[in-house]
Coordinates of C-alpha atoms in Angstrom, one line a residue:
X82 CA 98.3 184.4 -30.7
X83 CA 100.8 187.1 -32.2
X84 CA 102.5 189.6 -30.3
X85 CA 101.2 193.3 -30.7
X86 CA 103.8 195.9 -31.2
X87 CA 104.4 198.6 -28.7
X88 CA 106.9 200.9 -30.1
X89 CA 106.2 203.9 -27.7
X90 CA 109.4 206.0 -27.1
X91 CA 110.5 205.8 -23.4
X92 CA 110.0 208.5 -20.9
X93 CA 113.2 210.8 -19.7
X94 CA 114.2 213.7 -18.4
X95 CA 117.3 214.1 -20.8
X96 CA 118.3 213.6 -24.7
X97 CA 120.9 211.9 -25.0
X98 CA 123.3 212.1 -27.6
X99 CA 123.6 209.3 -30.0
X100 CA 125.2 206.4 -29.4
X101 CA 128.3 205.2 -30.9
X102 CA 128.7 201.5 -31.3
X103 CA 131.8 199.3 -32.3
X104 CA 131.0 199.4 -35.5
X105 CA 130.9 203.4 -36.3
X106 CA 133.9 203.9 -33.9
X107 CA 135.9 201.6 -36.9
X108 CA 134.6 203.5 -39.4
X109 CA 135.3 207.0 -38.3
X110 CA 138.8 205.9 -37.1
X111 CA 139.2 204.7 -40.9
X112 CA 137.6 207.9 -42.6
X113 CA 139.9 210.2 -40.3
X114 CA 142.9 208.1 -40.6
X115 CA 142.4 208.5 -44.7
X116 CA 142.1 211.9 -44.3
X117 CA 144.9 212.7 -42.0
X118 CA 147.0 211.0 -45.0
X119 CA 144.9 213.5 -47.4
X120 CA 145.9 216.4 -46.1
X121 CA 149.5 215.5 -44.6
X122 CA 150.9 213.1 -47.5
X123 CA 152.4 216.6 -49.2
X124 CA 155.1 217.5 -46.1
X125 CA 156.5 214.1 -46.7
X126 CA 156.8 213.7 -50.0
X127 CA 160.0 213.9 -52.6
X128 CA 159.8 217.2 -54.4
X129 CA 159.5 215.0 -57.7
X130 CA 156.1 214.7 -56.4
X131 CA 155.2 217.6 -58.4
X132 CA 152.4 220.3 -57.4
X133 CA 150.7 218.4 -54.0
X134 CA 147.0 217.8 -53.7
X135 CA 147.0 217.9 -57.7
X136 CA 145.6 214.5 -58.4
X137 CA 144.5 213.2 -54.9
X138 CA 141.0 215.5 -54.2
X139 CA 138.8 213.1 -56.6
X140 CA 140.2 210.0 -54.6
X141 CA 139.3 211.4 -52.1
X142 CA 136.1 212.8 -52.6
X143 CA 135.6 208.7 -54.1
X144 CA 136.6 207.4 -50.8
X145 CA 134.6 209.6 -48.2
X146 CA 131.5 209.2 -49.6
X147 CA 131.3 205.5 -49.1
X148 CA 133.0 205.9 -45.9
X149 CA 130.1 208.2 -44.6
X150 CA 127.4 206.1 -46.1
X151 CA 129.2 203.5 -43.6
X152 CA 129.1 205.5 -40.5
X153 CA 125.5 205.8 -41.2
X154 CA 124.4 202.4 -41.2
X155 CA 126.8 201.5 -38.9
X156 CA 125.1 203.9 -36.3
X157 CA 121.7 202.3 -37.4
X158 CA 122.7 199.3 -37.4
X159 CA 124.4 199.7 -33.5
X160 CA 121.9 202.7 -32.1
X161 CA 118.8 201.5 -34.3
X162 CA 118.4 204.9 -36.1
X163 CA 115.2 205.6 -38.2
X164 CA 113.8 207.4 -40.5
X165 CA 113.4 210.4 -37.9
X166 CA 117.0 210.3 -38.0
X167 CA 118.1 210.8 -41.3
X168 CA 115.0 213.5 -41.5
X169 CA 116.9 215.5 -38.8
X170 CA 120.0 215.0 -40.2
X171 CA 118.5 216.4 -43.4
X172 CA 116.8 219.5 -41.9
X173 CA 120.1 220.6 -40.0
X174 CA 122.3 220.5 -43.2
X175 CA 119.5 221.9 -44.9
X176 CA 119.5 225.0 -42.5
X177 CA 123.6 224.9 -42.0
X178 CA 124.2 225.0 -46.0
X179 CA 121.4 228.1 -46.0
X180 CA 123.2 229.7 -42.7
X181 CA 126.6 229.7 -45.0
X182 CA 126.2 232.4 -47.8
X183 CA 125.0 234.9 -45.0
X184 CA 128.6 235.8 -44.4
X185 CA 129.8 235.7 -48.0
X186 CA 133.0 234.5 -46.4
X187 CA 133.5 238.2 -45.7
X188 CA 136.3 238.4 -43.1
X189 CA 135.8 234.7 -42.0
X190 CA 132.0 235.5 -40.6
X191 CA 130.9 232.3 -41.4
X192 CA 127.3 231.5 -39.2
X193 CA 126.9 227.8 -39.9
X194 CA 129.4 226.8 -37.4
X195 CA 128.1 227.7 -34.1
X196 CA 124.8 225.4 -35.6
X197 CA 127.4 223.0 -35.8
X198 CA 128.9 223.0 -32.7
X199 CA 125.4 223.0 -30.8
X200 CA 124.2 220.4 -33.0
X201 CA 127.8 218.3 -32.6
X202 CA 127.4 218.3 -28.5
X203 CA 123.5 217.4 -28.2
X204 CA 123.4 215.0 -31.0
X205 CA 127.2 213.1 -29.9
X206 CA 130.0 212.5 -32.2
X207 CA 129.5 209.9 -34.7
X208 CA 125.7 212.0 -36.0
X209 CA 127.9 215.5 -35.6
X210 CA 130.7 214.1 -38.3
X211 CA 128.1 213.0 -40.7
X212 CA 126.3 216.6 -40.1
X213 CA 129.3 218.4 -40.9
X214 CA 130.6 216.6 -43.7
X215 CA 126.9 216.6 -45.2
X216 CA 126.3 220.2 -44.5
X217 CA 129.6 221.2 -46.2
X218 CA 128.8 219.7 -49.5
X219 CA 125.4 220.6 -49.4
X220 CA 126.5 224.7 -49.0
X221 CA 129.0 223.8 -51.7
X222 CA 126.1 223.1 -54.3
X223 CA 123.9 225.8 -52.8
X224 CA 127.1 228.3 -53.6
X225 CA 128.6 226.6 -56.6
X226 CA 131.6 226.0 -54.4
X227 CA 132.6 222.5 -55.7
X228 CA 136.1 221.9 -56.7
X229 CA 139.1 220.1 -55.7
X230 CA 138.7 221.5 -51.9
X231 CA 135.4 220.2 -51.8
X232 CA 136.2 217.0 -50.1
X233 CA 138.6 218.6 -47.3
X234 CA 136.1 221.2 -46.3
X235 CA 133.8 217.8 -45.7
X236 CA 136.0 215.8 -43.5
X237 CA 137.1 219.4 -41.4
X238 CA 133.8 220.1 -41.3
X239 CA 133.1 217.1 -40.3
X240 CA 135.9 217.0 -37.4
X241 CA 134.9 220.0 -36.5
X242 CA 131.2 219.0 -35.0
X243 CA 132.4 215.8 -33.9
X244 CA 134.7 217.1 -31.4
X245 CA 131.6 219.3 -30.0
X246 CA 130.1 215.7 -29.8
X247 CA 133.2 214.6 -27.4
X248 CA 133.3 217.4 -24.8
X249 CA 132.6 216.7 -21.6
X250 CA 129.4 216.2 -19.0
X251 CA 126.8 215.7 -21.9
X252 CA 124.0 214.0 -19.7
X253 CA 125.3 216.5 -16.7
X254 CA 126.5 219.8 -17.4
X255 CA 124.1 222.4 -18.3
X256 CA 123.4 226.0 -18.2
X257 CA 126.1 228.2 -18.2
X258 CA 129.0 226.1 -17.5
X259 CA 128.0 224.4 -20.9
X260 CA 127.5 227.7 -22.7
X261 CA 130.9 228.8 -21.9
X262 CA 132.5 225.3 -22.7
X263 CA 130.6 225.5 -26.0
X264 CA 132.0 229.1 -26.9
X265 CA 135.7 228.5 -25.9
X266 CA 135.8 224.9 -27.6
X267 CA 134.0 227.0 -31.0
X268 CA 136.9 229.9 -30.7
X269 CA 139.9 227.0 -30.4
X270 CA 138.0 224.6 -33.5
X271 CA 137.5 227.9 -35.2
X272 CA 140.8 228.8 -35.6
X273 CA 141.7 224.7 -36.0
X274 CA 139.2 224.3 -38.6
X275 CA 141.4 227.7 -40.3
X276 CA 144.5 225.8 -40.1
X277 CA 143.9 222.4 -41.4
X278 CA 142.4 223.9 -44.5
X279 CA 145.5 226.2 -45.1
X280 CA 147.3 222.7 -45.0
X281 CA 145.6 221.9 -48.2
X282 CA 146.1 225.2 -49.7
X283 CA 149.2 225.7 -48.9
X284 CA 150.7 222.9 -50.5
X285 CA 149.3 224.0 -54.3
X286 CA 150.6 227.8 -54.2
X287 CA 153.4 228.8 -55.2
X288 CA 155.7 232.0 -55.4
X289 CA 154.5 233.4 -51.9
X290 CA 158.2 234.5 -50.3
X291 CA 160.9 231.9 -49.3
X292 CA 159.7 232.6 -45.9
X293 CA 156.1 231.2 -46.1
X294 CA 156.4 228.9 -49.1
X295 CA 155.6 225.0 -48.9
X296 CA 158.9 223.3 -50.3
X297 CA 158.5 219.9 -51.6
X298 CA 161.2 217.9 -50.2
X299 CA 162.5 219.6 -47.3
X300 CA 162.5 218.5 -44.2
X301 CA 159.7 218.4 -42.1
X302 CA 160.9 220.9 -39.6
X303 CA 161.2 223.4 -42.0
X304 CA 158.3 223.1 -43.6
X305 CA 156.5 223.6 -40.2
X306 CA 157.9 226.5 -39.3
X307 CA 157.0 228.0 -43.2
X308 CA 153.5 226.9 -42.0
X309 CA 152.9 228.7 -38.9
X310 CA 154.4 231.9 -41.0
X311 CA 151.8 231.1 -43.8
X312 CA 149.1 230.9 -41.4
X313 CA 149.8 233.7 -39.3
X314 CA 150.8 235.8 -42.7
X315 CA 147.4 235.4 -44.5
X316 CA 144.6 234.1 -42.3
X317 CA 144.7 234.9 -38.8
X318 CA 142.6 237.8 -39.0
X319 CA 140.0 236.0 -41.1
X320 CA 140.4 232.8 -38.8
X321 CA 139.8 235.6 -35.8
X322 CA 136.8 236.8 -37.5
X323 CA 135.0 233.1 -37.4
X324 CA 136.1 232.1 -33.9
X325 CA 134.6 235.5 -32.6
X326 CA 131.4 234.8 -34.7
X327 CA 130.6 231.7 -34.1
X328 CA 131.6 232.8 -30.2
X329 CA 129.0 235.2 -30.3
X330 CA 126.1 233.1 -31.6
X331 CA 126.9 230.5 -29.2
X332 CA 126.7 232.6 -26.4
X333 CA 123.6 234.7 -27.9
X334 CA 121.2 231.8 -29.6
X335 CA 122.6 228.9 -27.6
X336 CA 120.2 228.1 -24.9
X337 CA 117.5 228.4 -27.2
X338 CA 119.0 226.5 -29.7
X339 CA 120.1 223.6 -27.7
X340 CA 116.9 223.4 -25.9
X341 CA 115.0 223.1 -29.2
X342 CA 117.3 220.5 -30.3
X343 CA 117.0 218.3 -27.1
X344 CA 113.4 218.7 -26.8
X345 CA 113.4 217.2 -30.9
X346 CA 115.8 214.3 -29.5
X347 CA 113.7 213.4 -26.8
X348 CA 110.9 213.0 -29.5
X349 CA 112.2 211.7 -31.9
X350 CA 113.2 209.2 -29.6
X351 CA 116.2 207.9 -31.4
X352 CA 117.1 205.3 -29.5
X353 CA 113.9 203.5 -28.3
X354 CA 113.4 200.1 -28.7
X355 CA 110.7 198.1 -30.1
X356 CA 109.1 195.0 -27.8
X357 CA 106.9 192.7 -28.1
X358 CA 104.0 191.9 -25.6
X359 CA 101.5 189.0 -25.5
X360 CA 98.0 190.4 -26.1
X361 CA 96.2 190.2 -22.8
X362 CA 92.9 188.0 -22.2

């Protein structure tokens, strides 16, 4: 006799975040690795390099989609991820890239990232890098925004809502000891988020003030201290502007949010497991 399918999800009292297996763990070590070379490559190279990040964003933008094609199937292929999967995965870019152009960018308020960071912690790391990396170059098309930053607004992005995936206490801490976890970890990745973008653009303009201007060539040192000038110089108030934002949301929308987003993981039931029983009789 065949075995009948029962594929009914299994009963819990908690959603628990995706599951990262071997195999996704390699390839978002790889994908950060190649971009912590994108954006840094410029502070240690000869000045005959000529104007840094010139050539590099289509290589890329070539590399990090295959890259987060992999993480994909490798978290299906370690977690067993369906079709439900990539359909939430779809409807929470969807609703990030929409949640962008509300702010215009006008003084940093940019809403989409306290969706990120809610998403990021209920949904675990591995789901949170692929949302953010997705969501960022889905708002790009939606605004027109595609250009040569492009693919480093992808892989910040997608930093970004993986590390709300890494906090602490996911199965255990709730109420408001996560809400206030959530909103101090979005002010700090706020203003991080700021600064490793500025890394990219500050590297390809020129004639800002010996004081704040990257120098191909120099040391290291001196071109970290330039940095910090740059970055307190021209977006600390607009950085300011998205940590308090995205803050505020948290704090305001939160629970509701992140209980509409576990009671979707519990039935979506991500992680259940097909078996096989003998038909009885």
């Amino acid at each position: 006799m065949t075995g009948a399918t029962n594929g009914s999800a299994p009963t819990g009292h908690r959603a628990r975040p995706v599951r990262l297996g071997p195999r996704a763990i390699a390839a978002l070590v790889l994908i950060s690795a190649i971009g912590v070379g994108a954006f840094g490559w410029p502070l240690l190279a000869d000045e005959e390099f000529g104007l840094a990040h010139s050539q590099d964003a289509p290589w890329l933008f070539g590399a990090l989609l295959p890259l987060l094609v992999g993480v994909v199937v490798a978290m299906i292929a370690d977690s067993g991820l369906d079709a439900k999967a990539v359909a939430m995965l779809g409807v929470l870019a969807a609703v990030g890239a929409a949640l962008r152009p509300l702010g215009a960018g006008t003084a940093g308020l940019e809403p989409m990232f306290f969706l990120m960071v809610l998403s990021g912690r209920v949904l675990g790391p591995g789901f949170g890098f692929v949302l953010g990396a997705v969501t960022m170059f889905a708002s790009a098309l939606l605004t027109g925004g595609v250009g040569p930053w492009m693919p480093f607004q992808m892989l910040s992005m997608g930093w970004f809502t993986m590390g709300a995936g890494l906090l602490p206490g996911p199965d255990r801490l709730r109420g408001r000891a996560e809400l206030l976890m959530l909103s101090a970890y979005g002010c700090v990745a706020a203003f991080a988020y700021g600064t490793v973008m500025n890394l990219y653009g500050w590297t390809i303009v020129t004639g800002l003030g010996s004081g704040i201007s990257f120098v191909a060539g120099d040391p290291l040192s001196e071109n970290l201290v330039r940095f910090l000038a740059y970055c307190t110089a021209t977006s600390l108030g607009w950085d300011l502007g998205r940590a308090v934002l995205t803050v505020a949301l948290t704090l305001a929308v939160g629970p509701t949010l992140l209980r509409a987003l576990r009671r979707a993981t519990r039935r979506a039931a991500f992680e259940a497991q097909v078996t096989f029983e003998a038909p009885k009789g």
